[in-house]
Amino acid sequence: MVFGKVALKVDISDNLNDIDEEIYPQFFYRPFGQGYWQVIDNKIWQTQNIPLGDYQLRSRVCDRAGNEKLEEINIGVGAVIFNVFLNERLLSWSTDRPTIGRIIYDRLSHQNVNPNYPNFSYAWSSGEVDNEKITSHQFAIPPLPSGKYFYRILAFGSPVSYTPEYSFETDNLLSFANDEDREDESSILGLVVSVTPAVEVEDVKVEEKTKERFGLDKRRLLVLVAVGLLSSLGIFYLTKNKKKTLMRSNEKR
């Protein structure tokens, strides 16, 4: 899999003195199994301007005696992913062709990807980020248990291209809010369906404690109101009795 500008080279086992290195090796490409071979200039393959898909890549070397050697490989050309930014919890990136994005991520680092494994060997995958093929993409990182995560961005055109591995730590992201409508399931690129790592429920516990505290404070307020009413009645009763006593004393006089 290649994408973007690719520098080409080939290992030569023959005596290099017998080969004109200013001319050889030469490189050619064509769509897989069809069309004419096209020359790659200056040993740099500019894939941005050719359709995505599968190609054949050929190298050609001749020595000064006229002996020729050809080698061919099959290779896929994918979209270029660039301008990758992570701002708080919002991940954004661009592609040079319209593609559909997806994120694969894991607690463990993966130096290489393996397209033959679900999620390219990563533990989890997001769903499709885009509803249709576009060039500007955004993905809101969902609530995850605290820790460090490694991820790559995938671009689904034909075939799938991917970025180098990046990482983020959840402690460095802002707290997540308004996640009541969030879906906990995440898709696996393969025959298996996986679930996003269990989300911590500390916020729920805090909310429950808040409700309990509100109920307790409400009961305390009712008690204080009741005590205040009783105190007021007591003062009124004492004041009334005191007035009656004074009136009786005045009558006796």
Short mmCIF file of C-alpha atoms in Angstrom, two decimals:
data_model
loop_
_atom_site.label_atom_id
_atom_site.label_comp_id
_atom_site.label_asym_id
_atom_site.label_seq_id
_atom_site.Cartn_x
_atom_site.Cartn_y
_atom_site.Cartn_z
CA MET A 1 0.00 0.00 0.00
CA VAL A 2 1.35 3.41 -0.98
CA PHE A 3 -0.12 6.91 -0.91
CA GLY A 4 1.19 10.30 -1.88
CA LYS A 5 4.70 10.84 -3.20
CA VAL A 6 6.73 7.62 -3.15
CA ALA A 7 10.50 7.38 -3.67
CA LEU A 8 11.33 4.13 -5.48
CA LYS A 9 14.50 2.09 -5.27
CA VAL A 10 15.63 -1.45 -6.01
CA ASP A 11 18.43 -3.66 -4.70
CA ILE A 12 20.91 -4.69 -7.39
CA SER A 13 23.14 -7.72 -6.87
CA ASP A 14 25.21 -7.20 -10.05
CA ASN A 15 28.43 -5.19 -10.20
CA LEU A 16 27.31 -1.56 -10.17
CA ASN A 17 30.23 -0.64 -12.44
CA ASP A 18 28.43 -2.50 -15.23
CA ILE A 19 25.25 -0.43 -14.80
CA ASP A 20 24.66 3.18 -15.77
CA GLU A 21 23.14 4.47 -12.53
CA GLU A 22 22.03 7.70 -14.18
CA ILE A 23 19.61 5.68 -16.31
CA TYR A 24 18.81 2.61 -14.22
CA PRO A 25 16.83 1.38 -12.49
CA GLN A 26 13.78 2.51 -14.43
CA PHE A 27 10.26 2.25 -13.04
CA PHE A 28 6.88 1.84 -14.70
CA TYR A 29 3.29 1.39 -13.54
CA ARG A 30 -0.13 0.46 -14.89
CA PRO A 31 -3.57 -0.44 -13.50
CA PHE A 32 -3.58 -4.05 -12.42
CA GLY A 33 -3.68 -6.36 -15.43
CA GLN A 34 -4.64 -3.75 -18.00
CA GLY A 35 -3.39 -0.88 -20.12
CA TYR A 36 0.07 0.26 -21.16
CA TRP A 37 3.07 0.68 -18.88
CA GLN A 38 3.67 4.32 -18.01
CA VAL A 39 7.08 5.71 -17.10
CA ILE A 40 7.72 7.04 -13.59
CA ASP A 41 9.99 10.08 -13.91
CA ASN A 42 12.99 10.68 -11.62
CA LYS A 43 12.25 7.53 -9.60
CA ILE A 44 9.48 9.41 -7.75
CA TRP A 45 5.96 8.05 -8.10
CA GLN A 46 3.37 10.80 -7.70
CA THR A 47 0.22 8.87 -6.82
CA GLN A 48 -1.96 11.89 -5.97
CA ASN A 49 -3.03 12.35 -9.58
CA ILE A 50 -3.96 8.78 -10.46
CA PRO A 51 -7.17 6.91 -9.56
CA LEU A 52 -7.22 4.87 -6.37
CA GLY A 53 -6.99 1.13 -6.83
CA ASP A 54 -4.62 -1.76 -7.49
CA TYR A 55 -1.58 -1.32 -9.70
CA GLN A 56 1.39 -3.23 -11.05
CA LEU A 57 4.79 -1.68 -10.45
CA ARG A 58 7.75 -2.72 -12.63
CA SER A 59 11.48 -2.08 -12.27
CA ARG A 60 13.93 -2.49 -15.16
CA VAL A 61 17.72 -2.71 -15.04
CA CYS A 62 20.19 -3.21 -17.92
CA ASP A 63 23.95 -3.64 -17.70
CA ARG A 64 26.41 -2.29 -20.25
CA ALA A 65 26.43 -5.64 -22.05
CA GLY A 66 22.71 -5.31 -22.77
CA ASN A 67 21.48 -7.87 -20.22
CA GLU A 68 18.04 -6.89 -18.98
CA LYS A 69 16.31 -7.72 -15.70
CA LEU A 70 12.64 -7.02 -14.93
CA GLU A 71 10.84 -7.31 -11.58
CA GLU A 72 7.16 -6.67 -10.88
CA ILE A 73 5.07 -6.30 -7.75
CA ASN A 74 1.36 -5.65 -7.17
CA ILE A 75 0.55 -2.68 -4.98
CA GLY A 76 -2.45 -0.63 -3.92
CA VAL A 77 -2.67 3.15 -4.19
CA GLY A 78 -4.69 4.77 -1.42
CA ALA A 79 -5.76 8.29 -0.46
CA VAL A 80 -3.37 10.65 1.29
CA ILE A 81 -4.38 11.56 4.87
CA PHE A 82 -3.00 14.89 6.11
CA ASN A 83 -3.65 17.87 8.42
CA VAL A 84 -4.37 15.64 11.42
CA PHE A 85 -5.34 17.67 14.50
CA LEU A 86 -6.67 16.70 17.94
CA ASN A 87 -8.28 19.69 19.66
CA GLU A 88 -9.62 18.74 23.08
CA ARG A 89 -11.79 15.75 22.15
CA LEU A 90 -12.37 16.59 18.47
CA LEU A 91 -10.15 14.79 15.96
CA SER A 92 -10.05 16.26 12.45
CA TRP A 93 -8.16 15.43 9.25
CA SER A 94 -8.25 15.82 5.47
CA THR A 95 -7.86 13.44 2.53
CA ASP A 96 -6.77 14.26 -1.01
CA ARG A 97 -9.73 12.27 -2.42
CA PRO A 98 -13.26 11.76 -1.14
CA THR A 99 -13.17 8.89 1.36
CA ILE A 100 -15.05 7.55 4.37
CA GLY A 101 -13.13 7.71 7.64
CA ARG A 102 -12.82 5.31 10.53
CA ILE A 103 -10.64 5.22 13.67
CA ILE A 104 -8.89 2.11 15.03
CA TYR A 105 -7.48 2.30 18.55
CA ASP A 106 -5.94 0.22 21.30
CA ARG A 107 -4.25 0.37 24.69
CA LEU A 108 -1.20 -1.21 23.09
CA SER A 109 1.04 0.30 20.44
CA HIS A 110 1.16 -1.37 17.01
CA GLN A 111 4.22 -0.49 14.97
CA ASN A 112 2.80 -2.27 11.93
CA VAL A 113 -0.71 -2.87 10.64
CA ASN A 114 -2.02 -6.16 9.32
CA PRO A 115 -4.99 -5.81 6.93
CA ASN A 116 -5.65 -9.54 7.27
CA TYR A 117 -6.74 -9.13 10.91
CA PRO A 118 -9.92 -7.47 12.20
CA ASN A 119 -9.27 -3.78 12.87
CA PHE A 120 -5.84 -4.19 11.26
CA SER A 121 -4.87 -5.95 14.56
CA TYR A 122 -6.06 -3.07 16.79
CA ALA A 123 -8.48 -3.88 19.62
CA TRP A 124 -11.31 -1.50 18.74
CA SER A 125 -12.75 0.49 15.87
CA SER A 126 -15.18 3.35 15.59
CA GLY A 127 -18.09 3.20 13.22
CA GLU A 128 -17.93 5.01 9.91
CA VAL A 129 -17.18 8.65 10.64
CA ASP A 130 -18.81 9.97 7.47
CA ASN A 131 -22.17 9.29 5.84
CA GLU A 132 -20.64 9.71 2.39
CA LYS A 133 -17.21 10.09 0.81
CA ILE A 134 -15.79 13.53 1.63
CA THR A 135 -12.38 15.20 1.99
CA SER A 136 -12.77 16.96 5.38
CA HIS A 137 -13.43 14.68 8.32
CA GLN A 138 -14.18 15.03 12.05
CA PHE A 139 -14.60 12.53 14.86
CA ALA A 140 -15.53 13.19 18.50
CA ILE A 141 -13.57 10.84 20.75
CA PRO A 142 -16.11 9.01 22.96
CA PRO A 143 -15.83 8.71 26.76
CA LEU A 144 -13.18 6.11 27.59
CA PRO A 145 -11.62 4.78 30.80
CA SER A 146 -8.64 6.91 31.79
CA GLY A 147 -5.26 6.08 30.30
CA LYS A 148 -3.20 6.27 27.14
CA TYR A 149 -4.56 5.12 23.78
CA PHE A 150 -2.88 4.53 20.42
CA TYR A 151 -4.80 5.07 17.20
CA ARG A 152 -4.67 5.34 13.43
CA ILE A 153 -7.01 6.99 10.98
CA LEU A 154 -8.29 4.86 8.11
CA ALA A 155 -9.48 6.26 4.78
CA PHE A 156 -11.86 3.99 2.88
CA GLY A 157 -11.59 4.70 -0.82
CA SER A 158 -10.28 1.79 -2.80
CA PRO A 159 -8.19 0.40 -1.20
CA VAL A 160 -7.93 1.48 2.48
CA SER A 161 -5.08 3.80 3.46
CA TYR A 162 -3.98 4.66 6.99
CA THR A 163 -1.89 7.14 8.97
CA PRO A 164 1.13 6.57 11.16
CA GLU A 165 0.24 5.70 14.73
CA TYR A 166 -0.77 8.57 17.03
CA SER A 167 -1.63 8.59 20.72
CA PHE A 168 -3.64 10.56 23.27
CA GLU A 169 -4.28 10.41 27.01
CA THR A 170 -7.82 10.78 28.27
CA ASP A 171 -6.63 12.83 31.26
CA ASN A 172 -5.51 15.53 28.82
CA LEU A 173 -8.96 15.81 27.23
CA LEU A 174 -11.78 17.91 28.61
CA SER A 175 -14.48 16.21 30.66
CA PHE A 176 -17.25 14.69 28.59
CA ALA A 177 -20.75 16.11 28.87
CA ASN A 178 -24.14 15.35 27.33
CA ASP A 179 -23.25 11.76 26.53
CA GLU A 180 -26.67 10.30 27.35
CA ASP A 181 -27.37 9.49 23.69
CA ARG A 182 -23.94 7.92 23.11
CA GLU A 183 -23.79 4.38 21.70
CA ASP A 184 -21.45 2.11 23.65
CA GLU A 185 -20.95 -0.36 20.82
CA SER A 186 -18.10 0.04 18.38
CA SER A 187 -17.64 -1.92 15.19
CA ILE A 188 -14.89 -4.34 14.31
CA LEU A 189 -13.58 -4.46 10.75
CA GLY A 190 -14.15 -8.16 10.27
CA LEU A 191 -16.51 -10.91 11.34
CA VAL A 192 -16.37 -10.01 15.03
CA VAL A 193 -18.28 -7.30 16.85
CA SER A 194 -16.54 -5.69 19.81
CA VAL A 195 -17.68 -3.39 22.58
CA THR A 196 -15.89 -0.21 23.56
CA PRO A 197 -13.91 -0.59 26.84
CA ALA A 198 -16.19 -0.36 29.86
CA VAL A 199 -16.97 3.25 30.69
CA GLU A 200 -16.37 4.35 34.27
CA VAL A 201 -19.52 5.24 36.18
CA GLU A 202 -18.07 7.63 38.74
CA ASP A 203 -20.25 10.45 37.39
CA VAL A 204 -23.37 8.35 38.01
CA LYS A 205 -22.31 7.71 41.60
CA VAL A 206 -21.74 11.40 42.14
CA GLU A 207 -25.19 12.13 40.73
CA GLU A 208 -26.79 9.58 43.08
CA LYS A 209 -24.99 11.07 46.06
CA THR A 210 -26.17 14.51 44.99
CA LYS A 211 -29.76 13.27 44.90
CA GLU A 212 -29.37 11.67 48.34
CA ARG A 213 -27.85 14.89 49.70
CA PHE A 214 -30.73 16.90 48.22
CA GLY A 215 -33.24 14.61 49.94
CA LEU A 216 -31.39 14.89 53.24
CA ASP A 217 -31.18 18.67 52.99
CA LYS A 218 -34.91 18.78 52.23
CA ARG A 219 -35.70 16.75 55.37
CA ARG A 220 -33.46 19.01 57.44
CA LEU A 221 -35.26 22.08 56.10
CA LEU A 222 -38.66 20.63 57.04
CA VAL A 223 -37.43 19.90 60.57
CA LEU A 224 -36.08 23.45 60.92
CA VAL A 225 -39.39 24.90 59.72
CA ALA A 226 -41.30 22.74 62.19
CA VAL A 227 -39.02 23.79 65.05
CA GLY A 228 -39.46 27.43 64.04
CA LEU A 229 -43.25 27.11 64.08
CA LEU A 230 -43.23 25.44 67.49
CA SER A 231 -40.92 28.13 68.83
CA SER A 232 -43.21 30.85 67.48
CA LEU A 233 -46.25 29.20 69.06
CA GLY A 234 -44.41 28.87 72.35
CA ILE A 235 -43.41 32.53 72.37
CA PHE A 236 -46.99 33.55 71.45
CA TYR A 237 -48.38 31.37 74.26
CA LEU A 238 -45.97 32.78 76.85
CA THR A 239 -46.65 36.35 75.73
CA LYS A 240 -50.41 35.83 75.96
CA ASN A 241 -50.18 34.30 79.45
CA LYS A 242 -47.94 37.14 80.59
CA LYS A 243 -50.51 39.70 79.42
CA LYS A 244 -53.30 37.86 81.29
CA THR A 245 -51.20 37.82 84.48
CA LEU A 246 -50.52 41.55 84.26
CA MET A 247 -54.23 42.28 83.71
CA ARG A 248 -55.18 40.25 86.78
CA SER A 249 -52.61 42.08 88.88
CA ASN A 250 -53.99 45.44 87.78
CA GLU A 251 -57.56 44.36 88.60
CA LYS A 252 -56.54 43.36 92.13
CA ARG A 253 -55.00 46.75 92.66
#
